[in-house]
XYZ file of C-alpha atoms in Angstrom:
345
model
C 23.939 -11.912 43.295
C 26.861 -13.156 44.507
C 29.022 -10.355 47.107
C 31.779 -11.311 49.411
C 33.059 -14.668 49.283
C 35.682 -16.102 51.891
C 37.920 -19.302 49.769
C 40.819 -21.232 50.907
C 43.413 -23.592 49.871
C 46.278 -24.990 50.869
C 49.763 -24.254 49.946
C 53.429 -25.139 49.878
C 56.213 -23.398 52.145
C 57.366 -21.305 49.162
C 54.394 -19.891 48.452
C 53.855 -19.354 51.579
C 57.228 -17.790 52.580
C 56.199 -15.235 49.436
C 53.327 -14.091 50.515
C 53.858 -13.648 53.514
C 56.792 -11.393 52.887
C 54.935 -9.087 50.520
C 51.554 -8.779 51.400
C 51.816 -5.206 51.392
C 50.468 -4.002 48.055
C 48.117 -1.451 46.714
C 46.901 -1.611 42.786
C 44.836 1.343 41.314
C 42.285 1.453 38.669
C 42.452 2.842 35.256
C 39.999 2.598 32.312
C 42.456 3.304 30.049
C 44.630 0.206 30.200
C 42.125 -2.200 32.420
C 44.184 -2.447 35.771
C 42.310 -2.876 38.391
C 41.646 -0.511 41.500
C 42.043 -2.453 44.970
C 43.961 -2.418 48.520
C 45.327 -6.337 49.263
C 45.467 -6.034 53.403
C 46.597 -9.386 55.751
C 43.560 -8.984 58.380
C 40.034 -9.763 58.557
C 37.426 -7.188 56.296
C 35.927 -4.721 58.119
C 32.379 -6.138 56.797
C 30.556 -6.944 53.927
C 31.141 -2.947 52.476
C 34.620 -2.960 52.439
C 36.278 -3.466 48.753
C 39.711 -4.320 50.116
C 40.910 -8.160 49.198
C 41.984 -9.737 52.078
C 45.128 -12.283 51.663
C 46.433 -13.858 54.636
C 48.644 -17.047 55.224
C 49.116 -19.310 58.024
C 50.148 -22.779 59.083
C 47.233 -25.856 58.237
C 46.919 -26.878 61.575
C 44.083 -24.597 62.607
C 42.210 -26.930 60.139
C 43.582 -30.381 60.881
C 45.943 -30.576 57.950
C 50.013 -30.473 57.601
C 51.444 -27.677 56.336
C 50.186 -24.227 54.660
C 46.737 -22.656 54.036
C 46.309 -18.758 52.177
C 42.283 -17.538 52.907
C 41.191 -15.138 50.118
C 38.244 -12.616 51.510
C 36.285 -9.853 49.507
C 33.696 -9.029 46.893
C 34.825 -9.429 43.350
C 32.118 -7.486 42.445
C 33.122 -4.433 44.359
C 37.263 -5.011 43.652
C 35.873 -4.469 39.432
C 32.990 -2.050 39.837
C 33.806 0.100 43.035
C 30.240 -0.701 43.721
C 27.819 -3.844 44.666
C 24.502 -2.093 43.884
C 23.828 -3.807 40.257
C 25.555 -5.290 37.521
C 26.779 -8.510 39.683
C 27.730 -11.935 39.151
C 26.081 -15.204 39.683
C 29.018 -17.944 39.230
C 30.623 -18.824 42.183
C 33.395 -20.723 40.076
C 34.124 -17.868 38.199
C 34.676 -15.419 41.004
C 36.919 -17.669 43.364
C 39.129 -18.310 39.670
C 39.214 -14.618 39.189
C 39.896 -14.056 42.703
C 42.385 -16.443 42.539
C 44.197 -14.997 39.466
C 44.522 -11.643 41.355
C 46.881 -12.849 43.834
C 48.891 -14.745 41.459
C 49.204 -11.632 39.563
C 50.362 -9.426 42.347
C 52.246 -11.646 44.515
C 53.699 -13.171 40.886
C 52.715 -17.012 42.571
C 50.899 -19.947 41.074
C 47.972 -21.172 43.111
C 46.343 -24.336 42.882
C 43.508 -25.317 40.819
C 40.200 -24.894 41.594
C 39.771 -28.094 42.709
C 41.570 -27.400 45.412
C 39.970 -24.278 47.185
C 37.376 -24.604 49.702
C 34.565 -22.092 50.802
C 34.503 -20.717 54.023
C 31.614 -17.812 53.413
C 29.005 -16.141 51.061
C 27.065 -13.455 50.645
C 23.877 -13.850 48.982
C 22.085 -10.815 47.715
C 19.356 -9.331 46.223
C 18.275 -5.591 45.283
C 14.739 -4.280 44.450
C 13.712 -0.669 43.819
C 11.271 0.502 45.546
C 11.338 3.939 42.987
C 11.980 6.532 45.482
C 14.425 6.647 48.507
C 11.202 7.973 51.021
C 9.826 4.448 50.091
C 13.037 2.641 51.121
C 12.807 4.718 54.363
C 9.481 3.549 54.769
C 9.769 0.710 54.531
C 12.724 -0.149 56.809
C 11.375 2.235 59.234
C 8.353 -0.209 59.266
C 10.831 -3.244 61.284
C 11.003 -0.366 64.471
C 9.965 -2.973 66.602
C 10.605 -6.164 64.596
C 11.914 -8.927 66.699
C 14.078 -12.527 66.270
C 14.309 -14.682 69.570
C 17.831 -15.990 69.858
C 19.621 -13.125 67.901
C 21.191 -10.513 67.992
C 18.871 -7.352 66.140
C 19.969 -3.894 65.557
C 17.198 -1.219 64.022
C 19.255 2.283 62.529
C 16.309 4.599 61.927
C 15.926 5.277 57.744
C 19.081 3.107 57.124
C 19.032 -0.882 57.496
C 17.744 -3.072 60.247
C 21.140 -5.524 61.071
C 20.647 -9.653 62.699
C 23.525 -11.982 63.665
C 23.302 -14.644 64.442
C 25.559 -18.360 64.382
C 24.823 -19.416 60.856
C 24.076 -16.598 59.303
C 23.754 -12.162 59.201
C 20.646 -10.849 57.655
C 20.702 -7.293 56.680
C 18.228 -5.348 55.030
C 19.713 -1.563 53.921
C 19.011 1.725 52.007
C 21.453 1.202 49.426
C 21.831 4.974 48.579
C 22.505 6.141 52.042
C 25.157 2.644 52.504
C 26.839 4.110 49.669
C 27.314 7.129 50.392
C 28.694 6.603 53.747
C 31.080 3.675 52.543
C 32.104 3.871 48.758
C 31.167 7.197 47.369
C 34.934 8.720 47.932
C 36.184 5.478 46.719
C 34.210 5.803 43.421
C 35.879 9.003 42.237
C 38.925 6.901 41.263
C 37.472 4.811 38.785
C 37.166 6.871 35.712
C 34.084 7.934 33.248
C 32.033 7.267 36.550
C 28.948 9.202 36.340
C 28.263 9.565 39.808
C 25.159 11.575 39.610
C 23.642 9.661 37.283
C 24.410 6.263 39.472
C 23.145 7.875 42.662
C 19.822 9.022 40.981
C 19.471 5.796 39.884
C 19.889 4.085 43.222
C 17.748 6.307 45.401
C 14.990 3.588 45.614
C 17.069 0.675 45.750
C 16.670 -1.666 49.059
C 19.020 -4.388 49.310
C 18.858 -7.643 51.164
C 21.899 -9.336 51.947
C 22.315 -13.159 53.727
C 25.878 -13.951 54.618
C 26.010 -17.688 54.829
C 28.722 -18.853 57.201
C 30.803 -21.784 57.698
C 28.316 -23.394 59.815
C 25.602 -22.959 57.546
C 26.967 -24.330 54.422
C 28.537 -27.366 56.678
C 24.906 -28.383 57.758
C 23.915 -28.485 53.988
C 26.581 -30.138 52.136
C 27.165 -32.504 55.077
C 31.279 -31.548 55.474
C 33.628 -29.619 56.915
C 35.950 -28.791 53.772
C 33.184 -27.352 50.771
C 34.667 -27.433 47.577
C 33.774 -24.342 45.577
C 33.067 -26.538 42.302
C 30.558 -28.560 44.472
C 28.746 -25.186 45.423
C 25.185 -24.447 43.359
C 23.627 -21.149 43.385
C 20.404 -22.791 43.951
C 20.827 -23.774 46.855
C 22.284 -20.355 48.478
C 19.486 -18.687 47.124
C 17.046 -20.876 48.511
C 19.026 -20.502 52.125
C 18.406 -16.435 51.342
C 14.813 -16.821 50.793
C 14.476 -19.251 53.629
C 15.996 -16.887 56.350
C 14.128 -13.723 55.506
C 10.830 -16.003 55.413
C 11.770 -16.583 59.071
C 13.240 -13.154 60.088
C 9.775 -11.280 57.620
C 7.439 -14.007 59.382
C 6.125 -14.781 55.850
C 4.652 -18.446 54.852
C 3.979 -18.984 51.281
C 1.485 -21.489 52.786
C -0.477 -18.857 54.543
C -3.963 -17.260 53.440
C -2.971 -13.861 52.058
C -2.441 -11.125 54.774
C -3.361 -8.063 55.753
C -2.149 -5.304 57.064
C -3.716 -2.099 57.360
C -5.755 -1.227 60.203
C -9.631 -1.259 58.320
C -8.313 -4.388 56.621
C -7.475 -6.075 59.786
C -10.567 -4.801 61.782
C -12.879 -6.629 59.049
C -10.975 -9.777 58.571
C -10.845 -10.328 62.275
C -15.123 -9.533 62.315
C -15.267 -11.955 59.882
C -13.092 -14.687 61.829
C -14.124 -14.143 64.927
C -17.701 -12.812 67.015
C -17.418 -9.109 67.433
C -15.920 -9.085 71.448
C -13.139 -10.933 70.600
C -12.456 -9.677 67.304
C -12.128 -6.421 68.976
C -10.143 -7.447 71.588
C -7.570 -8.608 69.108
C -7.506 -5.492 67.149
C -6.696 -3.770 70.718
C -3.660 -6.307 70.891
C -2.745 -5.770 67.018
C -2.652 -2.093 67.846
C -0.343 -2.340 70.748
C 2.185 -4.501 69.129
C 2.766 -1.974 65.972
C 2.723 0.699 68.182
C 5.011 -0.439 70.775
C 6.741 -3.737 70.010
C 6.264 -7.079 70.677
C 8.485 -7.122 73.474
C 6.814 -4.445 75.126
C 3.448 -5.915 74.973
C 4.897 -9.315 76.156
C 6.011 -7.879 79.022
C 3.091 -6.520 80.900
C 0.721 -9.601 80.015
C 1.137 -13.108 80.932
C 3.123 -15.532 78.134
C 0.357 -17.698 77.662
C -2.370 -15.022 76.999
C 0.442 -12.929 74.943
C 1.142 -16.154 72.793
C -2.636 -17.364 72.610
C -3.675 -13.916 71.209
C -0.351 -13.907 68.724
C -1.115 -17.243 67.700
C -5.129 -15.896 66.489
C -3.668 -13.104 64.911
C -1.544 -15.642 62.795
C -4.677 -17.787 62.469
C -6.426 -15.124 60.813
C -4.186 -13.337 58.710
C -2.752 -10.455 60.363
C 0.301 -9.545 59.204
C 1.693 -7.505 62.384
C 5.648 -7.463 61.846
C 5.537 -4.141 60.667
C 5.434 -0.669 63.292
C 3.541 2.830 62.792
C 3.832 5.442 65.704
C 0.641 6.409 67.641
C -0.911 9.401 65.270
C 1.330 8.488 62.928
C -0.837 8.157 59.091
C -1.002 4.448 57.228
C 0.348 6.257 54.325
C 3.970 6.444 56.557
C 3.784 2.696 55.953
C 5.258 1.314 52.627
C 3.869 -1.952 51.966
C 6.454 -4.513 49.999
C 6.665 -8.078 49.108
C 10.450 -9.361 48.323
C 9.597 -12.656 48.017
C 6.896 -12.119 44.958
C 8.744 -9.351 43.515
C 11.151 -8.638 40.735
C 14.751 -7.864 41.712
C 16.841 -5.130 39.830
C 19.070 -8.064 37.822
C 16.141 -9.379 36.245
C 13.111 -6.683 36.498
């Protein structure tokens, strides 16, 4: 699916002059008569949960160009639904136009084609459920001690594991507890909202989201000003699935792995002659139980990355973390790259 997007164009000084004027402007929902519920704020989002539309204005020359550029930030998808969890939308084209047609209609402007507007961002995401929200939990829990060299990686126990980085954000979430903290009060004002029935439904839902930034979408299309119109789905999706390869350590070329401990202790018997097959279920051990980082540290790099490098050889899928004493059943094992998300399971 398609979530935030960030668009630009630019403008003349009348248009400008309007909108910058009257950029304060709140719109609610109602059923009834099809308005639309949304808050229209001149700053930045607060991230990729927030359903405001941001509209801001400002002279071109911050991109090279005479004159007047407006920047149109938010997730259609959340602006219609008051949610992002399902039910989404896959055209790029379409959301800028729509987008697009809600400014016109509340700053009562007329905005060029789209032709003319540019993208700056995009958020490409997917959603699988996982059937229960102790298997979400899980699951994330499982990325403890998951590391990226060069980024910037945040673990919140039960909730989402977070990485920055230049080109693009990865973040992998439990849906239901995202939505509770960030939309759930919001939701009430849409009416005929059955919000029991919608959280019950998204208690096993993990999402993974890959915002694609300026940098990013400048190294594939070769150009500094991306027209929308120019823009295939294709080829953000295959950007998603080529990030969380890297950040999940997962090569489509690679024998299949395994993962539990008895698994692991036979393959590496059957790879290797018994003393060193057991000295690399020793180092297997002490990476899911305390990190890769930690067991880098109090060995030398070469003998660390010699040992990693067998484990890879053989198999061993050791990105995942269980706590000493802690049972394999703690561990939910998951595949998004083979599986079925919610939009077309």
């Amino acid at each position: 699916m398609v979530d935030t997007i960030k668009i630009f164009s630019f403008i003349d000084k009348q248009t400008y002059l309007k909108i910058k004027f009257h950029s304060n402007i709140k719109c609610m929902y109602n059923s009834s008569n099809g308005m639309i519920y949304y808050e229209i704020i001149n700053d930045s989002l607060r991230g990729s949960f927030d359903s405001s539309l941001s509209v801001r204005v400002d002279e071109a020359s911050r991109y090279g160009k005479p004159g007047f550029v407006l920047e149109i930030e938010g997730s259609y998808h959340k602006i219609i639904k008051g949610h992002n969890a399902f039910g989404g939308f896959y055209n790029l084209c379409e959301i800028a136009l729509n987008l697009k047609k809600l400014v016109e209609n509340a700053y009562n402007v007329k905005l060029p084609g789209l032709q003319h507007w540019f993208l700056q961002r995009v958020d490409i995401t997917r959603v699988f459920d996982l059937k229960s929200n102790e298997n979400v939990r899980k699951y994330i829990n499982s990325f403890r001690t998951l590391t990226y060299p060069r980024r910037n990686l945040k673990f919140y126990e039960d909730e989402s594991v977070y990485v920055s980085g230049q080109t693009t954000t990865l973040k992998i979430y439990n849906k239901l507890k995202e939505f509770i903290k960030n939309d759930k009060k919001k939701i009430v004002k849409f009416e005929n909202f059955n919000l029991n029935e919608f959280l019950f439904n998204i208690q096993g839902y993990v999402r993974f989201e890959c915002e694609i930034k300026k940098k990013k979408l400048k190294s594939i299309y070769n150009n500094n000003f991306i027209r929308v119109r120019n823009v295939t789905y294709c080829d953000l999706e295959k950007v998603w699935c080529d990030e969380f390869m890297k950040i999940l350590k997962f090569d489509f070329n690679e024998i299949k792995k395994v993962k539990d401990k008895d698994s692991v202790l036979n393959r590496l018997k059957t790879c290797y002659q018994n003393r060193k097959a057991c000295e690399l279920y020793n180092f297997y051990l002490a990476i899911k139980c305390d990190g890769e980082s930690s067991v880098k540290s109090n060995m030398p790099k070469a003998t660390f990355y010699r040992k990693r490098s067998e484990l890879k050889s053989a198999g061993i899928d050791f990105t995942g973390c269980f706590k000493i004493f802690e049972e394999e059943t703690s561990i939910f094992d998951f595949d998004p790259f083979n599986a079925c998300d919610i939009e077309v399971s």
